mmCIF file of C-alpha atoms and ligand atoms in Angstrom:
data_model
loop_
_atom_site.group_PDB
_atom_site.id
_atom_site.type_symbol
_atom_site.label_atom_id
_atom_site.label_comp_id
_atom_site.label_asym_id
_atom_site.label_seq_id
_atom_site.Cartn_x
_atom_site.Cartn_y
_atom_site.Cartn_z
ATOM 1 C CA UNK F 21 42.669 125.526 -102.552
ATOM 2 C CA UNK F 22 46.666 126.886 -102.411
ATOM 3 C CA UNK F 23 48.411 126.751 -99.031
ATOM 4 C CA UNK F 24 50.741 129.459 -97.808
ATOM 5 C CA UNK F 25 54.045 129.561 -98.629
ATOM 6 C CA UNK F 26 56.222 128.270 -95.663
ATOM 7 C CA UNK F 27 58.041 131.090 -93.888
ATOM 8 C CA UNK F 28 61.011 131.805 -94.718
ATOM 9 C CA UNK F 29 63.862 131.826 -91.233
ATOM 10 C CA UNK F 30 67.443 132.235 -92.479
ATOM 11 C CA UNK F 31 69.786 132.940 -88.926
ATOM 12 C CA UNK F 32 73.282 134.224 -90.314
ATOM 13 C CA UNK F 33 75.420 135.813 -87.503
ATOM 14 C CA UNK F 34 77.749 136.822 -90.618
ATOM 15 C CA UNK F 35 74.920 138.109 -93.162
ATOM 16 C CA UNK F 36 71.042 138.650 -93.560
ATOM 17 C CA UNK F 37 68.764 136.737 -90.582
ATOM 18 C CA UNK F 38 65.123 136.891 -91.424
ATOM 19 C CA UNK F 39 62.980 135.432 -88.880
ATOM 20 C CA UNK F 40 59.084 135.660 -89.870
ATOM 21 C CA UNK F 41 57.793 133.605 -87.565
ATOM 22 C CA UNK F 42 59.657 133.213 -83.958
ATOM 23 C CA UNK F 43 57.384 130.549 -83.112
ATOM 24 C CA UNK F 44 58.879 127.718 -85.433
ATOM 25 C CA UNK F 45 61.921 128.249 -84.243
ATOM 26 C CA UNK F 46 60.648 126.104 -81.054
ATOM 27 C CA UNK F 47 60.277 123.519 -83.154
ATOM 28 C CA UNK F 48 63.372 123.933 -86.645
ATOM 29 C CA UNK F 49 65.660 124.719 -83.934
ATOM 30 C CA UNK F 50 65.755 123.694 -80.746
ATOM 31 C CA UNK F 51 65.380 126.764 -79.149
ATOM 32 C CA UNK F 52 63.253 126.356 -76.087
ATOM 33 C CA UNK F 53 60.163 129.079 -75.304
ATOM 34 C CA UNK F 54 61.394 131.413 -72.147
ATOM 35 C CA UNK F 55 57.392 132.184 -70.982
ATOM 36 C CA UNK F 56 57.533 129.049 -68.974
ATOM 37 C CA UNK F 57 60.432 129.810 -67.046
ATOM 38 C CA UNK F 58 58.983 133.944 -66.206
ATOM 39 C CA UNK F 59 57.532 132.254 -62.720
ATOM 40 C CA UNK F 60 60.526 131.376 -61.661
ATOM 41 C CA UNK F 61 62.687 134.241 -61.925
ATOM 42 C CA UNK F 62 62.284 136.730 -59.231
ATOM 43 C CA UNK F 63 62.454 139.674 -60.182
ATOM 44 C CA UNK F 64 62.252 139.574 -64.203
ATOM 45 C CA UNK F 65 63.321 142.139 -66.302
ATOM 46 C CA UNK F 66 60.728 144.089 -68.884
ATOM 47 C CA UNK F 67 62.411 142.838 -71.857
ATOM 48 C CA UNK F 68 61.609 139.596 -70.366
ATOM 49 C CA UNK F 69 58.093 140.272 -69.292
ATOM 50 C CA UNK F 70 57.177 141.373 -72.300
ATOM 51 C CA UNK F 71 58.477 138.618 -74.351
ATOM 52 C CA UNK F 72 61.135 140.689 -76.682
ATOM 53 C CA UNK F 73 63.191 137.922 -74.899
ATOM 54 C CA UNK F 74 61.579 134.822 -75.824
ATOM 55 C CA UNK F 75 63.703 131.899 -76.028
ATOM 56 C CA UNK F 76 66.309 130.065 -74.963
ATOM 57 C CA UNK F 77 68.802 127.073 -74.330
ATOM 58 C CA UNK F 78 69.179 125.458 -70.509
ATOM 59 C CA UNK F 79 68.843 128.650 -68.837
ATOM 60 C CA UNK F 80 66.970 126.631 -65.897
ATOM 61 C CA UNK F 81 70.754 125.471 -64.711
ATOM 62 C CA UNK F 82 71.755 129.519 -64.952
ATOM 63 C CA UNK F 83 68.148 130.240 -62.520
ATOM 64 C CA UNK F 84 69.196 127.240 -60.280
ATOM 65 C CA UNK F 85 72.564 129.140 -59.495
ATOM 66 C CA UNK F 86 71.125 132.588 -58.766
ATOM 67 C CA UNK F 87 68.022 130.922 -56.735
ATOM 68 C CA UNK F 88 71.063 128.762 -54.581
ATOM 69 C CA UNK F 89 73.161 131.495 -54.790
ATOM 70 C CA UNK F 90 75.901 129.630 -56.315
ATOM 71 C CA UNK F 91 78.416 131.206 -58.147
ATOM 72 C CA UNK F 92 77.377 131.630 -62.433
ATOM 73 C CA UNK F 93 78.372 134.414 -65.464
ATOM 74 C CA UNK F 94 77.109 136.222 -67.564
ATOM 75 C CA UNK F 95 78.716 136.717 -71.121
ATOM 76 C CA UNK F 96 78.268 139.094 -73.725
ATOM 77 C CA UNK F 97 79.981 141.669 -76.190
ATOM 78 C CA UNK F 98 79.576 144.045 -78.476
ATOM 79 C CA UNK F 99 81.168 144.613 -82.570
ATOM 80 C CA UNK F 100 82.887 147.869 -82.476
ATOM 81 C CA UNK F 101 81.795 148.776 -85.396
ATOM 82 C CA UNK F 102 79.823 151.902 -85.009
ATOM 83 C CA UNK F 103 78.124 153.850 -81.761
ATOM 84 C CA UNK F 104 75.572 152.106 -79.456
ATOM 85 C CA UNK F 105 72.714 151.311 -81.226
ATOM 86 C CA UNK F 106 69.234 149.582 -79.703
ATOM 87 C CA UNK F 107 70.236 146.495 -80.604
ATOM 88 C CA UNK F 108 73.674 147.080 -78.696
ATOM 89 C CA UNK F 109 71.825 148.669 -75.850
ATOM 90 C CA UNK F 110 69.696 145.818 -75.443
ATOM 91 C CA UNK F 111 72.145 142.799 -75.241
ATOM 92 C CA UNK F 112 73.992 145.691 -72.834
ATOM 93 C CA UNK F 113 71.096 145.877 -70.408
ATOM 94 C CA UNK F 114 70.439 141.844 -70.105
ATOM 95 C CA UNK F 115 74.274 141.726 -69.351
ATOM 96 C CA UNK F 116 73.688 144.121 -66.798
ATOM 97 C CA UNK F 117 70.525 142.644 -65.124
ATOM 98 C CA UNK F 118 71.996 139.296 -64.467
ATOM 99 C CA UNK F 119 75.298 141.265 -63.153
ATOM 100 C CA UNK F 120 72.857 142.917 -60.594
ATOM 101 C CA UNK F 121 71.062 139.379 -60.327
ATOM 102 C CA UNK F 122 74.777 138.215 -58.878
ATOM 103 C CA UNK F 123 76.931 137.158 -62.232
ATOM 104 C CA UNK F 124 80.419 137.345 -63.181
ATOM 105 C CA UNK F 125 80.036 139.793 -65.959
ATOM 106 C CA UNK F 126 82.186 139.100 -68.777
ATOM 107 C CA UNK F 127 81.708 142.222 -71.899
ATOM 108 C CA UNK F 128 83.795 141.430 -75.179
ATOM 109 C CA UNK F 129 84.901 144.057 -77.497
ATOM 110 C CA UNK F 130 84.648 141.748 -80.901
ATOM 111 C CA UNK F 131 87.546 143.750 -83.063
ATOM 112 C CA UNK F 132 88.863 140.295 -83.982
ATOM 113 C CA UNK F 133 85.148 140.104 -85.754
ATOM 114 C CA UNK F 134 85.127 143.408 -86.779
ATOM 115 C CA UNK F 135 88.256 142.800 -88.809
ATOM 116 C CA UNK F 136 87.191 139.026 -90.020
ATOM 117 C CA UNK F 137 83.066 140.385 -91.010
ATOM 118 C CA UNK F 138 83.694 143.871 -91.548
ATOM 119 C CA UNK F 139 86.995 144.489 -92.416
ATOM 120 C CA UNK F 140 87.242 147.230 -89.821
ATOM 121 C CA UNK F 141 91.397 147.426 -89.068
ATOM 122 C CA UNK F 142 92.492 146.771 -85.506
ATOM 123 C CA UNK F 143 93.093 150.766 -84.973
ATOM 124 C CA UNK F 144 89.978 151.764 -85.787
ATOM 125 C CA UNK F 145 87.569 149.706 -83.912
ATOM 126 C CA UNK F 146 89.407 150.528 -80.971
ATOM 127 C CA UNK F 147 88.489 154.081 -80.977
ATOM 128 C CA UNK F 148 84.602 152.440 -81.271
ATOM 129 C CA UNK F 149 85.616 150.257 -78.784
ATOM 130 C CA UNK F 150 86.260 153.240 -76.125
ATOM 131 C CA UNK F 151 82.767 155.041 -76.862
ATOM 132 C CA UNK F 152 81.151 151.394 -76.370
ATOM 133 C CA UNK F 153 82.532 150.834 -73.284
ATOM 134 C CA UNK F 154 81.942 154.450 -72.121
ATOM 135 C CA UNK F 155 78.342 153.627 -73.382
ATOM 136 C CA UNK F 156 78.494 150.173 -71.154
ATOM 137 C CA UNK F 157 79.265 152.371 -67.721
ATOM 138 C CA UNK F 158 77.361 154.807 -68.636
ATOM 139 C CA UNK F 159 73.820 151.998 -68.471
ATOM 140 C CA UNK F 160 75.114 150.684 -65.068
ATOM 141 C CA UNK F 161 77.581 147.476 -65.691
ATOM 142 C CA UNK F 162 80.135 147.777 -62.552
ATOM 143 C CA UNK F 163 83.543 147.149 -63.775
ATOM 144 C CA UNK F 164 84.529 146.386 -60.497
ATOM 145 C CA UNK F 165 82.396 143.257 -61.155
ATOM 146 C CA UNK F 166 82.907 142.582 -64.274
ATOM 147 C CA UNK F 167 85.247 141.261 -66.584
ATOM 148 C CA UNK F 168 85.742 143.850 -69.936
ATOM 149 C CA UNK F 169 88.812 143.271 -73.183
ATOM 150 C CA UNK F 170 89.323 142.632 -76.204
ATOM 151 C CA UNK F 171 89.162 139.836 -78.401
ATOM 152 C CA UNK F 172 92.734 140.989 -80.152
ATOM 153 C CA UNK F 173 94.520 141.199 -77.024
ATOM 154 C CA UNK F 174 93.071 138.555 -74.716
ATOM 155 C CA UNK F 175 95.928 135.354 -74.835
ATOM 156 C CA UNK F 176 93.521 133.228 -72.840
ATOM 157 C CA UNK F 177 90.773 133.281 -75.400
ATOM 158 C CA UNK F 178 93.441 133.409 -78.581
ATOM 159 C CA UNK F 179 94.799 130.281 -77.144
ATOM 160 C CA UNK F 180 91.353 128.664 -76.508
ATOM 161 C CA UNK F 181 90.402 129.379 -80.038
ATOM 162 C CA UNK F 182 93.588 127.337 -81.486
ATOM 163 C CA UNK F 183 92.858 124.338 -79.108
ATOM 164 C CA UNK F 184 88.983 124.754 -80.279
ATOM 165 C CA UNK F 185 90.181 124.083 -83.841
ATOM 166 C CA UNK F 186 91.159 120.945 -83.311
ATOM 167 C CA UNK F 187 87.691 119.620 -82.489
ATOM 168 C CA UNK F 188 85.560 121.065 -85.676
ATOM 169 C CA UNK F 189 86.259 120.406 -89.669
ATOM 170 C CA UNK F 190 85.456 122.160 -92.332
ATOM 171 C CA UNK F 191 82.098 120.534 -92.781
ATOM 172 C CA UNK F 192 81.326 121.195 -89.392
ATOM 173 C CA UNK F 193 81.733 125.003 -90.607
ATOM 174 C CA UNK F 194 80.309 124.546 -93.581
ATOM 175 C CA UNK F 195 77.187 123.129 -91.904
ATOM 176 C CA UNK F 196 76.914 125.837 -89.252
ATOM 177 C CA UNK F 197 78.190 129.375 -91.246
ATOM 178 C CA UNK F 198 77.791 127.901 -95.073
ATOM 179 C CA UNK F 199 80.787 128.666 -97.536
ATOM 180 C CA UNK F 200 82.601 131.611 -95.884
ATOM 181 C CA UNK F 201 86.488 132.779 -95.973
ATOM 182 C CA UNK F 202 89.183 131.252 -93.370
ATOM 183 C CA UNK F 203 88.761 134.677 -91.475
ATOM 184 C CA UNK F 204 85.064 134.284 -90.129
ATOM 185 C CA UNK F 205 85.086 130.061 -89.243
ATOM 186 C CA UNK F 206 88.483 131.264 -87.306
ATOM 187 C CA UNK F 207 86.721 134.604 -85.618
ATOM 188 C CA UNK F 208 83.717 132.227 -84.478
ATOM 189 C CA UNK F 209 86.309 130.226 -82.680
ATOM 190 C CA UNK F 210 87.205 132.703 -80.881
ATOM 191 C CA UNK F 211 83.770 133.789 -79.937
ATOM 192 C CA UNK F 212 83.701 130.221 -78.493
ATOM 193 C CA UNK F 213 86.788 131.219 -76.600
ATOM 194 C CA UNK F 214 84.944 134.572 -75.394
ATOM 195 C CA UNK F 215 81.667 132.001 -74.042
ATOM 196 C CA UNK F 216 83.642 129.791 -72.109
ATOM 197 C CA UNK F 217 86.340 131.968 -71.295
ATOM 198 C CA UNK F 218 84.674 132.498 -67.146
ATOM 199 C CA UNK F 219 85.015 128.758 -66.737
ATOM 200 C CA UNK F 220 88.717 128.921 -66.755
ATOM 201 C CA UNK F 221 90.291 128.166 -63.594
ATOM 202 C CA UNK F 222 91.906 131.740 -63.630
ATOM 203 C CA UNK F 223 88.230 132.638 -63.530
ATOM 204 C CA UNK F 224 86.937 130.541 -60.892
ATOM 205 C CA UNK F 225 86.014 127.472 -62.882
ATOM 206 C CA UNK F 226 83.815 125.823 -64.337
ATOM 207 C CA UNK F 227 79.980 127.315 -63.620
ATOM 208 C CA UNK F 228 76.622 128.086 -65.435
ATOM 209 C CA UNK F 229 77.065 130.697 -68.197
ATOM 210 C CA UNK F 230 74.147 132.597 -69.667
ATOM 211 C CA UNK F 231 74.729 134.089 -73.016
ATOM 212 C CA UNK F 232 72.169 137.069 -73.400
ATOM 213 C CA UNK F 233 72.206 137.819 -77.589
ATOM 214 C CA UNK F 234 70.177 138.200 -80.764
ATOM 215 C CA UNK F 235 68.575 134.933 -82.607
ATOM 216 C CA UNK F 236 70.668 135.631 -85.495
ATOM 217 C CA UNK F 237 73.734 134.580 -82.996
ATOM 218 C CA UNK F 238 72.364 131.302 -81.935
ATOM 219 C CA UNK F 239 74.792 129.503 -84.717
ATOM 220 C CA UNK F 240 77.710 130.642 -82.265
ATOM 221 C CA UNK F 241 76.179 129.141 -79.164
ATOM 222 C CA UNK F 242 75.153 125.798 -81.085
ATOM 223 C CA UNK F 243 79.148 125.721 -82.393
ATOM 224 C CA UNK F 244 80.879 126.510 -78.491
ATOM 225 C CA UNK F 245 77.600 123.917 -76.733
ATOM 226 C CA UNK F 246 79.616 121.330 -78.992
ATOM 227 C CA UNK F 247 82.782 122.345 -78.121
ATOM 228 C CA UNK F 248 82.063 122.614 -74.975
ATOM 229 C CA UNK F 249 80.772 118.913 -74.855
ATOM 230 C CA UNK F 250 83.887 117.871 -76.267
ATOM 231 C CA UNK F 251 86.418 119.252 -74.551
ATOM 232 C CA UNK F 252 84.753 118.356 -71.254
ATOM 233 C CA UNK F 253 87.573 116.379 -70.281
ATOM 234 C CA UNK F 254 90.381 118.668 -70.225
ATOM 235 C CA UNK F 255 87.940 122.205 -68.711
ATOM 236 C CA UNK F 256 85.080 120.138 -67.426
ATOM 237 C CA UNK F 257 83.145 122.925 -68.825
ATOM 238 C CA UNK F 258 79.347 123.460 -67.693
ATOM 239 C CA UNK F 259 77.530 123.628 -71.042
ATOM 240 C CA UNK F 260 77.052 127.469 -71.981
ATOM 241 C CA UNK F 261 73.208 128.588 -71.533
ATOM 242 C CA UNK F 262 71.618 131.271 -73.553
ATOM 243 C CA UNK F 263 68.802 133.629 -74.000
ATOM 244 C CA UNK F 264 67.404 135.382 -77.151
ATOM 245 C CA UNK F 265 65.897 138.837 -77.747
ATOM 246 C CA UNK F 266 63.565 139.878 -80.651
ATOM 247 C CA UNK F 267 65.263 141.555 -83.493
ATOM 248 C CA UNK F 268 63.974 145.062 -83.547
ATOM 249 C CA UNK F 269 61.970 146.377 -86.525
ATOM 250 C CA UNK F 270 63.734 149.244 -88.474
ATOM 251 C CA UNK F 271 62.177 152.626 -88.677
ATOM 252 C CA UNK F 272 61.210 152.289 -92.102
ATOM 253 C CA UNK F 273 59.080 149.340 -91.327
ATOM 254 C CA UNK F 274 61.655 146.422 -92.476
ATOM 255 C CA UNK F 275 62.015 143.629 -90.381
ATOM 256 C CA UNK F 276 65.554 144.511 -88.832
ATOM 257 C CA UNK F 277 67.485 147.685 -87.894
ATOM 258 C CA UNK F 278 70.139 147.638 -90.442
ATOM 259 C CA UNK F 279 73.364 149.547 -90.358
ATOM 260 C CA UNK F 280 74.081 149.773 -94.339
ATOM 261 C CA UNK F 281 70.591 152.290 -94.068
ATOM 262 C CA UNK F 282 70.529 154.988 -91.315
ATOM 263 C CA UNK F 283 67.381 155.905 -91.442
ATOM 264 C CA UNK F 284 66.423 152.476 -89.837
ATOM 265 C CA UNK F 285 68.181 153.334 -87.146
ATOM 266 C CA UNK F 286 69.368 155.731 -84.402
ATOM 267 C CA UNK F 287 72.692 155.646 -82.655
ATOM 268 C CA UNK F 288 72.874 156.826 -79.120
ATOM 269 C CA UNK F 289 75.569 159.487 -79.906
ATOM 270 C CA UNK F 290 73.238 161.236 -82.466
ATOM 271 C CA UNK F 291 72.021 164.579 -81.765
ATOM 272 C CA UNK F 292 68.376 164.857 -80.278
ATOM 273 C CA UNK F 293 67.392 167.182 -83.525
ATOM 274 C CA UNK F 294 68.733 163.514 -85.608
ATOM 275 C CA UNK F 295 67.178 161.521 -83.928
ATOM 276 C CA UNK F 296 63.714 162.918 -83.769
ATOM 277 C CA UNK F 297 63.657 163.908 -87.550
ATOM 278 C CA UNK F 298 64.378 160.194 -88.280
ATOM 279 C CA UNK F 299 61.240 159.160 -86.124
ATOM 280 C CA UNK F 300 59.137 161.928 -87.900
ATOM 281 C CA UNK F 301 59.648 160.280 -91.313
ATOM 282 C CA UNK F 302 59.361 156.580 -89.410
ATOM 283 C CA UNK F 303 57.081 154.468 -91.288
ATOM 284 C CA UNK F 304 53.846 153.623 -88.758
ATOM 285 C CA UNK F 305 50.952 151.057 -88.652
ATOM 286 C CA UNK F 306 48.505 153.739 -89.227
ATOM 287 C CA UNK F 307 45.325 154.517 -91.205
ATOM 288 C CA UNK F 308 45.687 156.681 -94.310
ATOM 289 C CA UNK F 309 43.268 159.118 -92.999
ATOM 290 C CA UNK F 310 42.934 160.588 -89.399
ATOM 291 C CA UNK F 311 39.052 160.088 -89.642
ATOM 292 C CA UNK F 312 40.015 156.075 -90.578
ATOM 293 C CA UNK F 313 42.453 155.688 -87.900
ATOM 294 C CA UNK F 314 40.067 157.345 -84.797
ATOM 295 C CA UNK F 315 37.205 155.134 -86.965
ATOM 296 C CA UNK F 316 39.124 152.073 -87.384
ATOM 297 C CA UNK F 317 42.028 151.671 -85.124
ATOM 298 C CA UNK F 318 45.936 151.414 -86.121
ATOM 299 C CA UNK F 319 48.543 148.391 -86.143
ATOM 300 C CA UNK F 320 50.679 148.115 -83.782
ATOM 301 C CA UNK F 321 52.175 145.045 -84.621
ATOM 302 C CA UNK F 322 53.907 145.836 -88.290
ATOM 303 C CA UNK F 323 55.095 149.739 -86.217
ATOM 304 C CA UNK F 324 58.149 150.448 -85.456
ATOM 305 C CA UNK F 325 57.231 153.281 -83.440
ATOM 306 C CA UNK F 326 55.465 150.074 -80.307
ATOM 307 C CA UNK F 327 58.669 148.233 -81.422
ATOM 308 C CA UNK F 328 60.693 151.326 -79.564
ATOM 309 C CA UNK F 329 58.622 152.055 -77.120
ATOM 310 C CA UNK F 330 58.192 148.114 -75.965
ATOM 311 C CA UNK F 331 61.854 147.076 -76.178
ATOM 312 C CA UNK F 332 63.270 150.472 -74.901
ATOM 313 C CA UNK F 333 60.943 153.719 -73.775
ATOM 314 C CA UNK F 334 58.062 152.618 -71.516
ATOM 315 C CA UNK F 335 59.198 151.837 -68.633
ATOM 316 C CA UNK F 336 55.640 150.724 -66.881
ATOM 317 C CA UNK F 337 54.387 147.270 -68.878
ATOM 318 C CA UNK F 338 50.580 149.458 -68.463
ATOM 319 C CA UNK F 339 52.178 151.696 -71.185
ATOM 320 C CA UNK F 340 52.855 149.170 -73.462
ATOM 321 C CA UNK F 341 49.627 147.783 -73.129
ATOM 322 C CA UNK F 342 47.779 150.644 -72.841
ATOM 323 C CA UNK F 343 49.159 152.432 -76.237
ATOM 324 C CA UNK F 344 48.780 148.627 -77.654
ATOM 325 C CA UNK F 345 44.926 147.752 -77.354
ATOM 326 C CA UNK F 346 43.350 151.194 -76.684
ATOM 327 C CA UNK F 347 46.149 153.840 -77.883
ATOM 328 C CA UNK F 348 46.743 152.324 -81.381
ATOM 329 C CA UNK F 349 44.100 149.481 -81.788
ATOM 330 C CA UNK F 350 41.491 151.560 -80.442
ATOM 331 C CA UNK F 351 41.991 154.818 -82.636
ATOM 332 C CA UNK F 352 42.906 157.133 -79.997
ATOM 333 C CA UNK F 353 46.199 158.644 -80.965
ATOM 334 C CA UNK F 354 46.845 159.500 -84.066
ATOM 335 C CA UNK F 355 50.743 158.301 -85.515
ATOM 336 C CA UNK F 356 51.990 162.282 -86.110
ATOM 337 C CA UNK F 357 51.344 162.558 -81.794
ATOM 338 C CA UNK F 358 52.431 159.214 -80.697
ATOM 339 C CA UNK F 359 55.171 159.956 -82.412
ATOM 340 C CA UNK F 360 55.915 163.398 -80.921
ATOM 341 C CA UNK F 361 55.377 161.542 -77.187
ATOM 342 C CA UNK F 362 58.236 159.036 -78.608
ATOM 343 C CA UNK F 363 60.698 161.842 -79.352
ATOM 344 C CA UNK F 364 60.920 163.359 -75.870
ATOM 345 C CA UNK F 365 60.920 160.495 -73.887
ATOM 346 C CA UNK F 366 63.804 159.792 -76.544
ATOM 347 C CA UNK F 367 65.661 163.209 -76.047
ATOM 348 C CA UNK F 368 65.558 162.863 -72.809
ATOM 349 C CA UNK F 369 66.988 159.688 -72.296
ATOM 350 C CA UNK F 370 69.584 160.414 -74.812
ATOM 351 C CA UNK F 371 70.586 163.786 -73.659
ATOM 352 C CA UNK F 372 71.158 162.122 -70.114
ATOM 353 C CA UNK F 373 72.691 158.655 -71.564
ATOM 354 C CA UNK F 374 75.600 160.897 -73.569
ATOM 355 C CA UNK F 375 75.884 163.489 -70.003
ATOM 356 C CA UNK F 376 76.515 159.776 -68.325
ATOM 357 C CA UNK F 377 79.188 158.466 -71.065
ATOM 358 C CA UNK F 378 80.847 161.894 -71.222
ATOM 359 C CA UNK F 379 82.159 161.410 -67.424
ATOM 360 C CA UNK F 380 83.065 157.413 -68.699
ATOM 361 C CA UNK F 381 85.330 158.254 -71.561
ATOM 362 C CA UNK F 382 88.140 158.136 -69.310
ATOM 363 C CA UNK F 383 87.208 155.260 -67.303
ATOM 364 C CA UNK F 384 86.685 153.367 -70.624
ATOM 365 C CA UNK F 385 90.295 154.163 -71.774
ATOM 366 C CA UNK F 386 91.552 153.269 -68.653
ATOM 367 C CA UNK F 387 89.884 150.125 -69.091
ATOM 368 C CA UNK F 388 91.212 148.910 -72.699
ATOM 369 C CA UNK F 389 94.639 150.351 -71.767
ATOM 370 C CA UNK F 390 94.763 153.397 -74.702
ATOM 371 C CA UNK F 391 96.042 156.489 -74.634
HETATM 372 S S1 LIG Y 28 49.327 154.865 -83.172
HETATM 373 FE FE1 LIG Y 28 51.618 154.666 -82.638
HETATM 374 S S2 LIG Y 28 51.899 152.335 -82.541
HETATM 375 FE FE2 LIG Y 28 50.019 153.009 -83.254
HETATM 376 S S3 LIG Y 28 50.252 152.475 -85.465
HETATM 377 FE FE3 LIG Y 28 50.449 155.099 -85.121
HETATM 378 S S4 LIG Y 28 52.640 154.998 -84.255
HETATM 379 FE FE4 LIG Y 28 52.300 153.789 -84.085
#
């Protein structure tokens, strides 16, 4: 008997992340499962209830602060290299969730990383940044209870990065990120500055902070937790906590949407017609013929259309469960019909979102201090 080869897991914030088995992350990377905490969360979000958020580090500390009405923060951000897509939508919703549950919210426009990782000049990333902030506001982020900033303009973040650079060696950076050009190491230190910014005296001092991210960002958390410990005497930092969401499948059925292939994703700024076409052309877990599908059912586990409902487009958990067990696996719906239903829901959402977003462009410019 031949054993199966071990599943391949690669977590790389600057490259390709491959997760073949989320369960293995608990043993191999020390990430804690999210599910056992669900009962302690008074009003869990859809992503929490449905297992889209599957792991965390030290979230208990944040939950205790929430329960006892103590100060805590949420911190995350976006690399301004393109319009909002379904991955950045996920993170934004998580930030807004914690803001609406009492957190001071910090949202970073990671334009230094956009430059170092993607070579996008600051003038160009600024255009995306305005749109990204308008998206965030349209989704419900309250700027009165939050702080939105650009890395390249935030001196306090850069000052922290300079100090942190004395706390790491090249060997540590290589161990975490592999062999990279120095700019990426610099941008990782700046991200550590972002994550610990909410704990500076100007923002009320040390406090539990949750960083909701995709699992590909975990190396930044590991580095930052280490730095928080090393610099505890000077700053009294509380080690940051994190939550991890799964990566939504690409529309071609690949494990992750890829910027390099626009047919694997859609953005919230594309026209409903273009989005509809992409959904119609999407891979599914369907059977070759309608007759077989009705008889044998289809496979939602490999289907990006199912992921779209699960992550974003079904509001009610009952509808997700019904699609998975009854409609899809039970062969009660054909993929063509299912896609048409999704197109109707996505079109309605995107039209409404784009309408709201237009109203927030001026506010976004004001926040980012651009003309
Ligand atoms: S019925 Fe829907 S969820 Fe099931 S495989 Fe087809 S498109 Fe995917």
